[in-house]
Structure formats: C-alpha cells, structure tokens
Amino acid sequence: MSLRRTFSFTASLAALGAAAAVMGVTATPARADEGMWTFDNFPIQTVNDKYGTRIDQSWLDGVRNAAVRLQGCSASFVSGEGLILTNHHCVISCVQDLSTAQNDYVKNGWMPATREEEKTCPGQTAEVLTDITDVTERVLGAGAGLEGAAFVTARAAEIDKIQKDACGDDRKLTCQVISFYRGGKYALYQFRKYEDVRLAFAPEFQAAFFGGDPDNFNFPRYALDAAFLRAYEDGKPVATPNHLKWNPNAPKEGEVTFVAGNPGSTSRLLTMSQLERLRDQQIPTTLIQSSELRGRLTEYSTQGEEEKRVSLDPIFGLENGFKVNYGQLGALTDPAFMAKKRAEEAELRQRVAADPALLQRIGDPWADLEKTQATARDLYLPYRQLEANAGGGSTLYSYARAIVRASKERAKPVAERRAGYADSDIAALGRRLASEAPIAKGVEEIQLSFWLSKTREYLTVDNANVKAMLGRENPEGIAAKLVETKLIDPAFRAQALAMTPEQLASSGDPMIAFVLANDDAAQAVRTQWDAGVNAPTARAAEKVAQARFAVYGDNLYPDATFSLRLSYGQVKGWTYRGVTVPAFTYMGGLYERATGAEPFNAAQRFVDAESRINKNVVYDFVSTNDIIGGNSGSPVINAKGEVIGAAFDGNIHSLGGSYGYDGELNRTVTVSTAAVTEALRNVYNQPRLLRELGVTR
C-alpha cells in the first residue's frame, strides 16, 4: 500500500462494515494504543506505566532529531553520513524521473556501487523538526472582529508574517504554522531543510510491491517496501550525528513499538454535519472521478512499453487515492459507526449545555457548522473543478498557474500582495520550477482532457465559466494544444516567472494563455469558498475545540496535519471472526506465495538468491500503532530508540482510520530491518551500505 500523504486504505465491503462497527472515536481522552501524539504533548507516563519502558524527554528529543519529513512521506536518518531510510513507494516518483526508456530503474532497481553515483531526486527535500512554538494567541487575534474573506485574508497574512519572522529568507530553514484541534491551537514548527536529496538504493518494483493490488491493505505481506536516500549539502553528504541506530534483528511478539512520522490527515474531530457532507457529496464525487481517470490511464498504459513505464506512478497513486476514499465512505455509511459518532457528539453538546458559562462563551458552533455545510454543498463543484482540482493533476498546468499568479502578485505593492507571494516566496517558486524531472506529454494530455470534460459535465455546458474555457472546441482538442506549451522546458519556466502579466499575455504560449484567460474566474470561486465555507468553519471549529478542552481537559491528541507525531503500540497479531492472524511473516513465505504470474511473481533477483536467503528471517510484521496516510516510511522504533523497520501499510481493519481507531483490529504493517539487512547481504550484495549501517556480521 501507499501510506503517502494523499493515499490510504481499502478492502472488501464485508470486512469494512464489521471493522467500522467496533471502531472507537476520539471525543474523550485516548485509550488503548490510540493516538498520533505531538512531541510536545506525548503521554510519557502513560506509556511507561503500560509497557514498563523508561522513555523520557531526552529519548523523545533523540527520536525527533532523527525523524525526517519528505514530500508526502516520512523517513529517518540511520547513519552519521546523511543516510535516510524510507519506503520504496515514497521514492518511486524519483526512480521514475531518473529512468529512461533505455534504463528503467523502476523495473530493475537502482543500486549504485559508490556514493558518487547517487542521483539527485528532482524536487525532493528532507526536513528535520527543530523547534515548536505556540502562536495560538497571535493567529486567533489576527481575525478578531472580521468575517468572511477578510477574516481568512487576515489570518493568512498573520501566519505568513509569523513564518517570515522566524525563518526569513534562509533556504536552510522551513517555518510552518500548523493548526491543531481544528483551530483550537496553532504552533510554529521550524525545520532544518536539505534541498539536495539523492537516491542511494531502491530495489526493483516487483520486490517492493510483491502481491500488487490484491495484497494491498492486507496481511500477511511479503514486500521489501524500503529504500535509502541521502541528504547532501554543498555537494557533500550531510553529517547527521543525531540518527537512529540500525537494529538488524526482528522484534519479538509483544515488544513495544513507536512510530515517528507525519500522518497526513484525519477527521476524527469533525462534527456530524461535516462528516455527512463528506459522505454524501465530496467522497462520492472523488471516487467517481478517480476511478474513471484510472481507467483512462490504464488503457493508455497498454499502448506500449514506454506508455506503461511513464504511467506506472500516476496509476499507482490513483489506485491508492481511490482506496482511501472507498475505505472512508465505507466507514461513513456504516450505521453502527455513525450512531457511535452521533452519540459522542450528543454527549459533548449535552455537557456544554449543562455549563451556562461555557454555553454563553461558545454558543452553538454545531448549528453554525450545519449552516455552513449547506453553503459548501452549493459551492463545492465549481470550487473543486475550477480551483481546488484545476488541471486534473497536470504538472504543466500547475506550473502555468503558479507563474501567472506570481506575476499578478508581483505587480502589486508588496504590502498589498496575498500571503505567500513575498519576493522570497517567488524565489523559492523559481527553484521548484527549475526541476528537470521529465514530463510525459501523453499522461498530461489525458489528465487535462479528463479534467475539462468533467468540468463541462459537472457545471453544465451552459455555465459561463465552462463556455469561457471551452469556447467552440472540445476538451480533447484543447488538451492536445495545451501540452505543446514551452513550459516543458525549465529554461522557459525561469523566463516566464520573470515576466509581467502583459509579457505573459504576449508570450504566445498556449498553456499560459489558457490560465490567464480563466484565472480570474477560479480566484473568484476561491474567494466565495473562503467567505462562505473556510471562514465560518474556522470560527465554529475553534469553539468546538474550546468545548472539548473544557469538558475533557488537554489530554487529547489532535487530528493529523502532516506534522511530526509519535504513536505507541506493541507487536501483535489479531483475531477476527475466529481467524487469528500472526504478527509475523518470514522470507521463506515469499517463495510459497509466489506463483510466477503477476502480481505474484517474485523478483528475479529473489528467485536467483533463494538458496542464499535465510528463510527464517522475519520479513514483515504488524503492530497496534495508530497511523494514517503520510506515515509511509516512518521509522518503527523499539524502547532503546533503535530502528527495527519502516511502516508501509495498514491492515483491512484500519480502513476507517481517518475517523477512528480500534485497538483490537487496527494494525500497522512494517517491513523489518531484519529483512532489509538480509536482502542487502544476500540478494543485492551491498556491503557498502551494510557497513554504513553498522552491520558487520
């Protein structure tokens, strides 16, 4: 599975219904092994009392300093020379970018003999969290007395100022103000950033994703979903004394485990009205569109070997995106699960009503959110098609829109620009636009034509914005013209970013001209969404958060926000409907499961190495840790602070993990360091990496 930020879980409807029926929800202080805890509010004593561990603040600091945030994924430093452990599916975009028709590293793997051969991953960054500062009062105060779009603008400006004050123009830092508890708290997270990240090792795709889609979100698993990157600075590997010690031995049943990573997004604190709109409108729309686009790209992939190669990662992403929404919808349509959510919300509201002072202070934010959902239903489709999902995933479209909007903002006095468009922001955009990652025109054309056709379908032919976009042409014809943009060339992107709006208009580039012609309409829709949805939602959510704090105290973990978290648990299988699933799989099981036919064909290197492999080595294992999409590549750590694996999946019972956690059934799936060590030694012959990891035997 991909636990990258935008993806999550799925499986059969039968399993989904039963799993969701028993799932818990975080309205009260966390129980069992539930919780994706921030590092400044981790329940140290609770964990030590339950598992007999002796973790302390120093232990937490050591883990935090070794944890790494990638683009959409998690990782960790595992040597003193910048070596980073993550999942293969977290680097597959890089591997594909580095591949050509002649050298397909996705299919064959990337195993450089020396550091000098390690290749830069275009656009990848590695960030380490260094400081956390509470800025709640500043952010909440910025919107005081304001409503609608003015409220959103003021908040955004203050957040931008906080970030600029802390990091300035220092390219080695990232400063991000993050909302917690749905707006109940805001914190400034400061990161040390590395912009030169290189691919140090990646197995072949078939080894990393053995079993393919049928095994996805299931266990037992036999996947070597692991890869290594390396952080560089000034052309040299970064010195990383704060790293996790590599433990080449598998954990034992019942052993305590910790997962440090960046879970992308959960919705456990949403109100019933918000969940119902997700269930009734947003998720079904996304499911329909992603499944159709997947079909179009799958058909394209059958046209030849090169088409198959360049569409592999987009299809891989779409399949996981489809599954997260499928799993979420299953949870939200389960009557027992929704009844539990409804009862817990009713309890909180009753306790607020019984406290006159609290009731007077916060009013009825649940009723406010119900009204906001009515507005959101009306605005969602135009907002989605014209702004939030504009371009349909096209990289070239995203480049054009970024350039056009930067040009418009740069033409304004600095004080009047929107947040995020200071000169330093535009300079950072220029660095991102300089990426030399290859762009597949065929995939781009499918994405663009699909987006245009669905916009026409959802907003109707008579919609003024649709008429302006399509004119007298059809989506396919427009898409074919748009992909002939000169933006495919990094040098032209740099030139375009320096142009004024007038110069862009006279550039003659079809994609830039298209975005210029339609961007005002898109921004108008965004302004409507800010005024009618974002602003009132933020106001009401703050009050709901205040209610939770007042009723349940501060022993709560916030919803996931792709910020560094730590979960705790133990190595443990599960029993469901009388069937017990053990906690471990072993490397010998790969050969028993392999059939020789896709997707159960073992990678050729594994076939060739069968006689050398110790088949008793633990391959993958499961634990009770609470994770979600974005945790891909997270180090799984033992009580000594040693890395014992990389989390890469969840079992079928964690389908509704966005909305709740069930300690009896939810499991994290991890590739063990024992298996990675065995593969490096006896499959891939990588003594250089083994020495760096401290493995000498």
XYZ file of C-alpha atoms in Angstrom:
697
model
C 0.000 0.000 0.000
C 0.956 3.607 -0.267
C 0.734 5.451 3.012
C 1.872 8.590 1.256
C 0.057 11.684 2.376
C -2.681 11.618 -0.233
C -3.385 7.903 -0.038
C -4.779 5.430 2.445
C -6.661 2.172 2.958
C -9.245 -0.241 1.446
C -10.555 -3.808 1.273
C -13.810 -5.716 0.931
C -17.118 -4.151 1.971
C -17.872 -7.111 4.195
C -14.753 -6.583 6.249
C -15.258 -2.841 6.250
C -18.697 -2.917 7.818
C -17.652 -5.136 10.681
C -14.464 -3.221 11.318
C -16.159 0.140 11.390
C -18.857 -1.122 13.716
C -16.427 -1.521 16.584
C -14.184 1.432 15.850
C -13.639 3.995 18.599
C -13.626 7.785 18.213
C -11.535 10.421 19.941
C -14.060 12.511 21.821
C -12.700 11.573 25.224
C -9.065 11.151 26.301
C -7.326 8.482 24.213
C -7.461 4.867 25.276
C -5.703 1.646 24.247
C -2.781 2.430 21.923
C -4.741 5.164 20.195
C -3.251 8.474 19.239
C -0.935 10.334 16.895
C 0.676 12.495 19.569
C 2.638 15.691 19.099
C 6.134 15.658 20.571
C 5.280 18.472 22.999
C 2.325 16.558 24.468
C 3.328 12.897 24.383
C 1.909 10.792 27.272
C 5.275 9.618 28.605
C 3.980 8.374 31.937
C 1.060 6.501 30.379
C 3.413 4.583 28.083
C 5.965 3.860 30.799
C 3.247 2.600 33.149
C 1.654 0.380 30.499
C 4.753 -1.107 28.900
C 7.388 -0.787 31.610
C 9.546 1.449 29.441
C 11.803 4.246 30.656
C 11.435 6.807 27.928
C 11.970 10.423 28.891
C 12.352 13.834 27.264
C 15.889 13.031 26.167
C 14.615 9.905 24.408
C 11.906 11.936 22.686
C 14.403 14.571 21.577
C 16.651 11.898 20.101
C 13.808 10.430 18.058
C 12.608 13.864 16.923
C 16.081 14.869 15.765
C 16.398 11.703 13.676
C 12.906 11.825 12.140
C 12.694 13.206 8.600
C 9.788 14.687 6.636
C 9.874 14.096 2.884
C 7.475 15.319 0.200
C 4.288 13.479 1.205
C 6.130 10.835 3.240
C 8.141 10.158 6.368
C 11.651 8.816 6.941
C 14.591 8.767 9.352
C 18.335 9.254 9.432
C 20.018 5.889 10.034
C 23.716 6.754 9.782
C 26.025 9.623 10.637
C 26.502 10.436 6.962
C 23.051 11.548 5.919
C 21.634 8.130 5.015
C 17.817 8.099 5.129
C 15.525 5.084 5.421
C 12.070 5.323 3.869
C 9.663 3.249 1.749
C 10.208 2.335 -1.882
C 6.807 3.753 -2.768
C 7.966 7.084 -1.304
C 10.799 7.281 -3.833
C 9.103 5.699 -6.842
C 8.452 9.123 -8.390
C 12.160 9.882 -8.113
C 13.085 6.482 -9.546
C 10.745 7.054 -12.465
C 12.084 10.572 -13.026
C 15.618 9.181 -13.198
C 14.607 6.391 -15.561
C 14.554 6.398 -19.328
C 13.213 4.006 -21.934
C 16.717 2.518 -22.046
C 17.273 2.382 -18.260
C 14.123 1.552 -16.333
C 15.177 1.763 -12.696
C 11.610 1.191 -11.506
C 11.655 -2.221 -13.127
C 15.293 -3.074 -12.489
C 16.104 -1.195 -9.274
C 18.795 1.387 -8.532
C 21.894 0.123 -6.740
C 24.885 2.446 -7.161
C 28.292 0.986 -6.370
C 29.626 4.259 -4.919
C 28.291 7.436 -3.345
C 29.454 9.372 -6.385
C 26.816 7.539 -8.405
C 23.938 8.505 -6.102
C 21.470 10.524 -8.193
C 19.580 13.667 -7.137
C 15.814 13.239 -6.743
C 14.221 16.237 -8.523
C 12.219 18.396 -6.132
C 12.734 16.187 -3.088
C 13.552 17.781 0.271
C 14.352 16.383 3.710
C 13.222 18.307 6.793
C 14.004 17.767 10.475
C 11.828 19.395 13.155
C 13.979 21.541 15.466
C 11.581 23.824 17.388
C 7.895 24.108 18.356
C 6.461 27.465 19.473
C 2.856 28.137 20.497
C 1.428 31.021 18.429
C -2.269 30.480 19.146
C -2.949 33.968 20.526
C -1.319 35.691 17.546
C -3.287 33.694 14.983
C -6.640 33.894 16.764
C -6.167 37.591 17.413
C -5.492 38.348 13.753
C -9.068 37.611 12.764
C -10.764 39.379 15.663
C -13.788 41.378 14.543
C -13.561 40.200 10.939
C -15.824 37.948 8.917
C -15.812 36.145 5.570
C -12.943 36.553 3.143
C -11.462 39.392 5.195
C -11.138 37.019 8.159
C -9.353 34.402 6.015
C -7.055 37.012 4.474
C -6.089 38.495 7.843
C -5.368 35.077 9.340
C -3.266 34.087 6.318
C -1.297 37.344 6.486
C -0.512 36.885 10.171
C 0.541 33.280 9.655
C 2.772 34.350 6.779
C 4.327 37.051 8.976
C 4.999 34.603 11.804
C 6.727 32.271 9.373
C 8.768 35.055 7.758
C 9.802 36.482 11.134
C 11.124 33.112 12.211
C 12.865 31.903 9.054
C 13.379 34.985 6.905
C 14.988 34.109 3.583
C 17.157 31.309 4.962
C 16.926 28.450 2.460
C 18.153 26.009 5.070
C 15.023 26.524 7.168
C 11.329 25.841 6.761
C 8.858 27.588 9.052
C 5.264 26.407 9.089
C 2.366 27.473 11.281
C 0.200 24.406 11.818
C -3.378 24.265 13.069
C -4.204 21.686 15.728
C -7.530 20.555 17.230
C -9.362 22.020 14.194
C -8.222 25.537 15.047
C -8.101 25.245 18.833
C -4.339 25.671 18.849
C -1.667 26.960 16.440
C 2.037 26.208 16.630
C 5.059 27.351 14.665
C 7.107 24.351 13.554
C 10.652 25.169 12.487
C 12.588 22.648 10.398
C 16.171 22.258 9.228
C 15.819 21.680 5.485
C 18.041 19.865 2.999
C 17.289 20.544 -0.664
C 19.796 18.137 -2.213
C 18.426 14.641 -1.635
C 19.831 11.752 -3.641
C 18.735 8.199 -4.289
C 21.143 5.780 -2.622
C 19.323 2.452 -3.087
C 15.976 1.212 -4.380
C 15.017 -2.417 -5.065
C 13.062 -3.360 -8.147
C 9.351 -2.507 -8.061
C 8.282 -6.152 -8.001
C 10.286 -6.808 -4.834
C 8.892 -3.717 -3.109
C 5.287 -4.300 -4.164
C 5.069 -8.078 -4.401
C 1.427 -9.118 -4.473
C 0.384 -5.823 -6.030
C -3.162 -4.610 -5.590
C -4.616 -7.940 -4.321
C -2.237 -7.909 -1.341
C -2.577 -4.166 -0.801
C -4.075 -3.282 2.616
C -3.829 -6.885 3.669
C -1.654 -9.130 5.793
C 0.274 -11.432 5.532
C 2.602 -9.432 3.270
C 5.927 -10.214 1.617
C 7.049 -6.787 0.431
C 10.507 -5.205 0.604
C 8.972 -1.726 0.634
C 12.190 0.012 1.642
C 14.668 2.386 0.022
C 17.524 4.674 1.010
C 18.103 8.329 0.245
C 20.979 10.538 1.289
C 20.925 14.218 2.249
C 23.669 16.402 0.768
C 24.734 19.984 1.319
C 27.376 21.891 -0.617
C 27.951 18.773 -2.667
C 28.842 16.616 0.348
C 26.865 14.140 2.454
C 25.363 15.825 5.492
C 26.838 14.950 8.877
C 23.971 13.542 10.946
C 25.183 12.566 14.422
C 21.525 12.517 15.505
C 20.423 9.310 13.833
C 18.692 6.094 14.810
C 20.830 3.050 15.439
C 20.111 0.249 12.963
C 18.976 -2.945 14.684
C 19.270 -5.880 12.242
C 17.199 -8.169 14.456
C 13.451 -8.637 14.291
C 11.264 -7.655 17.268
C 9.529 -10.191 19.484
C 5.812 -10.741 19.980
C 4.507 -8.182 22.467
C 7.524 -5.879 22.150
C 6.691 -2.174 22.493
C 6.964 -0.167 19.284
C 6.933 3.528 18.459
C 6.229 5.112 15.075
C 7.634 8.594 14.431
C 6.279 10.195 11.282
C 3.987 12.691 9.635
C 0.432 11.346 9.369
C -1.273 13.365 6.652
C -4.876 13.981 7.629
C -7.524 12.544 9.891
C -11.066 13.718 10.526
C -11.766 12.264 13.941
C -12.741 15.664 15.374
C -15.202 16.661 12.638
C -18.839 17.189 13.567
C -21.664 15.041 12.254
C -22.775 17.625 9.705
C -19.247 17.803 8.297
C -18.961 14.022 8.103
C -22.331 13.752 6.404
C -21.331 16.161 3.637
C -18.131 14.195 3.102
C -20.210 11.038 2.868
C -22.919 12.405 0.623
C -21.004 14.700 -1.728
C -17.254 15.059 -1.559
C -16.118 11.442 -1.296
C -18.549 10.047 -3.920
C -17.503 12.754 -6.396
C -13.849 11.967 -5.824
C -14.444 8.228 -6.145
C -16.248 8.590 -9.457
C -13.631 10.848 -10.981
C -10.583 8.942 -9.763
C -11.938 5.600 -10.964
C -12.665 6.982 -14.432
C -9.280 8.659 -14.729
C -7.602 5.453 -13.591
C -9.405 3.630 -16.398
C -8.201 6.110 -18.991
C -4.604 5.887 -17.824
C -4.753 2.099 -17.606
C -5.917 1.951 -21.206
C -3.082 4.300 -22.190
C -0.573 2.041 -20.406
C -1.480 -0.843 -22.734
C -0.352 1.024 -25.843
C 3.342 0.192 -25.439
C 6.248 -0.332 -23.076
C 7.058 3.375 -22.808
C 3.412 4.250 -22.109
C 3.356 1.565 -19.427
C 6.542 2.923 -17.880
C 5.532 6.589 -17.674
C 2.017 5.862 -16.401
C 3.038 3.459 -13.631
C 3.393 6.054 -10.864
C 0.240 8.061 -11.761
C -1.808 4.859 -11.821
C -0.205 3.675 -8.575
C -1.199 6.954 -6.949
C -4.727 6.899 -8.310
C -5.321 3.357 -7.116
C -4.322 4.285 -3.588
C -6.293 7.517 -3.733
C -9.330 5.551 -4.827
C -8.885 3.131 -1.968
C -8.618 5.722 0.754
C -11.905 7.229 -0.353
C -13.509 3.819 -0.742
C -12.499 2.917 2.795
C -13.629 6.243 4.216
C -17.000 6.030 2.504
C -17.475 2.527 3.858
C -16.933 3.755 7.406
C -19.258 6.737 6.954
C -22.045 4.562 5.541
C -21.852 2.035 8.376
C -24.913 2.637 10.630
C -23.263 1.418 13.824
C -20.185 3.560 13.332
C -22.194 6.695 12.579
C -24.502 6.019 15.525
C -21.466 5.930 17.812
C -20.194 9.197 16.369
C -23.605 10.770 16.783
C -23.872 9.619 20.402
C -20.451 11.010 21.280
C -21.280 14.373 19.730
C -24.582 14.435 21.612
C -22.759 13.762 24.884
C -20.352 16.663 24.300
C -23.196 19.017 23.385
C -25.182 18.000 26.471
C -22.215 18.682 28.731
C -21.751 22.093 27.135
C -25.458 22.843 27.617
C -25.111 21.926 31.304
C -22.400 24.567 31.785
C -24.048 28.013 31.421
C -20.762 29.910 31.378
C -19.288 27.682 28.675
C -22.509 27.787 26.675
C -22.572 31.565 26.804
C -18.931 31.728 25.695
C -19.145 29.418 22.665
C -22.828 29.445 21.694
C -23.865 26.618 19.342
C -20.986 26.024 16.888
C -22.551 22.722 15.784
C -25.563 24.602 14.421
C -23.206 27.071 12.741
C -21.393 24.236 11.023
C -24.669 22.728 9.846
C -25.477 26.006 8.095
C -22.004 26.156 6.597
C -22.418 22.684 5.078
C -25.434 23.910 3.128
C -23.278 26.633 1.581
C -20.473 24.157 0.944
C -22.820 21.836 -0.952
C -23.714 24.638 -3.342
C -20.145 25.834 -3.892
C -18.277 22.539 -3.858
C -18.464 21.506 -7.501
C -17.407 24.843 -9.018
C -14.733 25.225 -6.334
C -13.421 21.727 -6.981
C -13.429 21.920 -10.778
C -12.232 25.493 -11.270
C -9.841 25.893 -8.358
C -9.063 23.028 -5.969
C -8.691 20.330 -8.645
C -7.996 22.585 -11.626
C -5.741 20.930 -14.179
C -6.681 17.446 -13.057
C -3.176 16.672 -11.824
C -1.329 18.126 -14.816
C 2.171 19.260 -13.868
C 2.328 21.684 -16.789
C -0.944 23.314 -15.746
C 0.306 23.700 -12.171
C 3.467 25.375 -13.476
C 1.446 27.798 -15.587
C -0.927 28.719 -12.771
C 1.926 29.255 -10.320
C 3.706 31.531 -12.800
C 0.592 33.528 -13.672
C -0.389 34.094 -10.058
C 3.138 35.045 -9.031
C 3.282 37.537 -11.898
C -0.025 39.128 -10.873
C 1.023 39.443 -7.239
C 4.494 40.775 -8.056
C 2.839 43.602 -9.995
C 1.235 44.823 -6.751
C 2.905 46.868 -3.993
C 4.484 44.478 -1.506
C 2.044 45.451 1.250
C -0.941 44.531 -0.935
C 0.191 41.099 -2.024
C -1.539 37.967 -0.859
C 0.182 35.845 1.754
C 2.787 33.570 0.258
C 3.919 35.943 -2.508
C 6.790 37.841 -0.953
C 9.905 38.103 -3.098
C 11.462 35.236 -1.129
C 8.406 33.058 -1.843
C 8.639 33.779 -5.557
C 12.353 32.969 -5.471
C 11.536 29.637 -3.825
C 8.964 29.010 -6.554
C 11.686 29.610 -9.110
C 13.795 26.885 -7.551
C 10.889 24.451 -7.718
C 10.207 25.347 -11.339
C 13.840 24.572 -12.173
C 13.205 20.861 -11.631
C 14.386 18.800 -14.562
C 12.065 15.891 -13.834
C 10.755 14.548 -17.145
C 7.124 15.242 -18.045
C 5.143 12.675 -20.039
C 3.016 14.571 -22.553
C 0.704 11.620 -23.099
C -0.192 11.426 -19.420
C -0.564 15.216 -19.242
C -2.966 15.233 -22.193
C -5.162 12.571 -20.573
C -5.260 14.456 -17.271
C -6.148 17.761 -18.922
C -8.804 16.392 -21.272
C -10.401 14.432 -18.429
C -10.496 17.483 -16.167
C -12.040 19.655 -18.884
C -14.633 17.039 -19.775
C -15.675 16.540 -16.141
C -15.842 20.290 -15.589
C -18.233 20.555 -18.515
C -20.231 17.588 -17.221
C -20.487 18.783 -13.612
C -21.004 22.501 -14.212
C -23.022 22.000 -17.463
C -22.476 23.254 -20.991
C -24.376 26.482 -20.280
C -22.168 27.547 -17.367
C -20.417 30.822 -18.195
C -17.058 29.599 -16.941
C -17.315 26.409 -18.981
C -18.131 28.427 -22.081
C -15.125 30.644 -21.462
C -12.826 27.635 -21.052
C -14.001 25.564 -23.999
C -15.332 28.076 -26.494
C -16.261 26.093 -29.612
C -13.700 23.348 -29.038
C -13.906 20.019 -27.267
C -11.822 19.010 -24.228
C -9.633 16.639 -26.221
C -8.745 19.275 -28.800
C -7.901 21.866 -26.163
C -5.769 19.410 -24.185
C -3.806 18.484 -27.314
C -2.968 22.153 -27.849
C -2.149 22.876 -24.219
C 0.512 20.170 -23.928
C 2.503 21.880 -26.672
C 3.438 24.512 -24.110
C 7.043 25.634 -23.852
C 6.738 25.182 -20.088
C 8.077 21.681 -20.527
C 11.497 23.393 -20.709
C 12.895 24.517 -17.304
C 14.714 27.399 -19.002
C 11.454 28.802 -20.359
C 9.784 28.401 -16.967
C 12.513 30.591 -15.479
C 11.991 33.208 -18.196
C 8.223 33.155 -17.758
C 8.451 33.603 -13.988
C 10.300 36.897 -14.559
C 7.629 38.243 -16.940
C 4.908 40.772 -16.204
C 1.293 39.779 -16.838
C 1.435 41.750 -20.091
C 4.559 39.934 -21.215
C 2.992 36.590 -20.358
C -0.062 37.522 -22.420
C 2.118 38.219 -25.449
C 4.344 35.148 -24.977
C 2.230 33.081 -27.332
C 2.336 30.063 -25.045
C -0.954 28.116 -25.177
C -0.954 26.947 -21.553
C -0.109 30.370 -20.148
C -2.755 31.973 -22.357
C -5.347 29.447 -21.151
C -4.588 30.054 -17.485
C -4.552 33.833 -17.947
C -7.966 33.690 -19.583
C -9.557 31.649 -16.807
C -7.673 32.507 -13.618
C -9.894 35.402 -12.533
C -12.917 33.103 -12.504
C -11.018 30.496 -10.497
C -9.879 33.042 -7.939
C -13.402 34.425 -7.649
C -14.691 30.965 -6.786
C -11.934 30.596 -4.205
C -12.924 33.916 -2.632
C -16.522 32.677 -2.395
C -15.320 29.478 -0.742
C -13.186 31.393 1.736
C -16.056 33.681 2.650
C -18.844 31.103 2.762
C -17.030 27.993 3.974
C -13.479 28.443 5.267
C -14.116 31.465 7.491
C -17.274 30.250 9.265
C -15.817 26.757 9.576
C -12.692 28.110 11.268
C -14.763 30.216 13.664
C -17.047 27.361 14.653
C -14.278 24.752 14.852
C -12.376 26.905 17.346
C -15.437 26.917 19.586
C -15.888 23.152 19.305
C -12.228 22.783 20.291
C -12.797 25.038 23.300
C -15.702 22.810 24.294
C -13.544 19.673 24.111
C -10.782 21.257 26.177
C -13.294 22.448 28.773
C -15.045 19.091 29.062
C -12.207 16.598 28.592
C -9.093 18.586 29.534
C -5.935 18.797 27.461
C -5.079 15.084 27.483
C -6.146 14.818 23.850
C -4.231 14.262 20.645
C -5.141 16.436 17.657
C -6.199 15.305 14.196
C -3.304 14.545 11.862
C -1.986 17.525 9.873
C 1.162 16.135 8.164
C 3.147 17.250 11.181
C 5.536 15.135 13.218
C 3.760 12.727 15.568
C 4.651 9.751 17.722
C 2.390 6.757 18.256
C 2.992 3.849 20.596
C 1.907 0.226 20.491
C 3.176 -3.325 20.503
C 3.941 -6.131 18.062
C 0.711 -8.075 17.998
C -1.460 -10.012 15.559
C -5.236 -10.058 15.754
C -8.240 -12.360 15.724
C -11.281 -11.689 13.565
C -14.306 -13.956 13.190
C -12.414 -16.825 14.731
C -9.371 -16.477 12.488
C -6.099 -15.488 14.163
C -3.538 -13.614 12.059
C 0.035 -13.956 13.408
C 2.203 -10.881 13.846
C 4.994 -12.018 11.512
C 5.716 -13.237 8.008
C 9.021 -14.834 7.066
C 11.197 -14.560 3.997
C 10.589 -18.170 3.076
C 6.901 -17.385 2.743
C 7.655 -15.287 -0.337
C 8.572 -18.398 -2.278
C 5.498 -20.261 -1.066
C 3.231 -17.373 -2.106
C 4.905 -16.778 -5.478
C 3.055 -18.220 -8.477
C 5.214 -16.868 -11.291
C 2.320 -14.795 -12.657
C 1.824 -11.072 -11.999
C 1.439 -9.696 -9.416
C 2.644 -12.771 -7.515
C 5.834 -13.238 -9.493
C 8.873 -12.959 -7.266
C 11.517 -10.502 -8.444
C 14.191 -12.304 -10.451
C 16.964 -11.372 -8.011
C 14.989 -13.041 -5.210
C 14.458 -16.129 -7.361
C 18.185 -16.311 -8.084
C 19.082 -15.808 -4.411
C 16.704 -18.396 -2.939
C 19.470 -20.750 -1.888
C 21.359 -17.952 -0.104
C 18.460 -16.407 1.816
C 17.745 -17.323 5.414
C 14.077 -18.181 5.073
C 13.500 -17.883 8.810
C 14.186 -14.135 8.855
C 11.135 -12.036 9.697
C 10.012 -10.224 6.549
C 7.057 -8.012 7.559
C 5.279 -7.601 10.895
C 2.236 -5.879 12.387
C 1.774 -3.734 15.487
C -1.011 -1.826 17.207
C 0.425 1.608 16.361
C -2.083 4.229 15.216
C -1.057 5.621 11.795
C -2.575 7.025 8.591
C -1.517 8.206 5.122
C 1.658 10.292 5.318
C 3.244 7.798 7.722
C 4.830 5.963 4.787
C 8.479 5.396 5.566
C 8.105 6.219 9.261
C 10.724 4.510 11.381
C 9.351 1.853 13.693
C 11.443 2.126 16.853
C 11.979 -0.063 19.899
C 12.255 1.074 23.509
C 16.018 1.572 23.129
C 15.432 4.092 20.366
C 16.689 1.707 17.646
C 15.017 1.428 14.261
C 13.544 -2.027 13.634
C 11.511 -1.330 10.499
C 9.774 1.108 8.174
C 5.969 1.362 8.303
C 4.355 0.989 4.884
C 0.765 -0.206 5.216
C -2.293 -0.812 7.324
C -4.462 -3.921 7.510
C -8.013 -4.059 6.181
C -9.491 -3.174 9.569
C -7.787 0.211 9.576
C -9.942 1.291 6.627
C -11.757 3.917 8.625
C -8.628 5.192 10.321
C -9.482 8.711 9.254
C -12.431 8.657 11.618
C -11.484 6.350 14.475
C -9.190 3.703 15.925
C -9.919 0.167 17.103
C -7.090 -1.294 19.172
C -8.386 -4.841 18.783
C -8.191 -4.862 14.990
C -6.288 -1.873 13.580
C -2.715 -2.764 12.673
C 0.331 -1.061 11.175
C 2.268 -3.165 8.636
C 6.064 -2.797 8.674
C 8.971 -4.129 6.654
C 11.571 -5.275 9.168
C 15.169 -4.111 9.280
C 15.995 -7.803 9.575
C 14.566 -8.396 6.087
C 16.263 -5.299 4.666
C 19.573 -6.464 6.118
C 19.149 -9.960 4.699
C 18.269 -8.575 1.268
C 21.218 -6.167 1.229
C 23.549 -9.006 2.143
C 22.276 -11.985 0.132
C 20.110 -10.579 -2.663
C 21.677 -7.269 -3.662
C 25.286 -7.654 -2.459
C 25.542 -4.239 -0.806
C 28.428 -4.479 1.686
C 28.989 -0.713 1.463
C 25.508 0.061 2.820
C 25.720 -2.693 5.424
C 28.975 -1.279 6.780
C 27.449 2.189 6.964
C 24.501 0.768 8.899
C 26.921 -0.840 11.331
C 26.123 -4.408 10.248
C 29.377 -6.346 10.301
C 28.302 -9.948 10.549
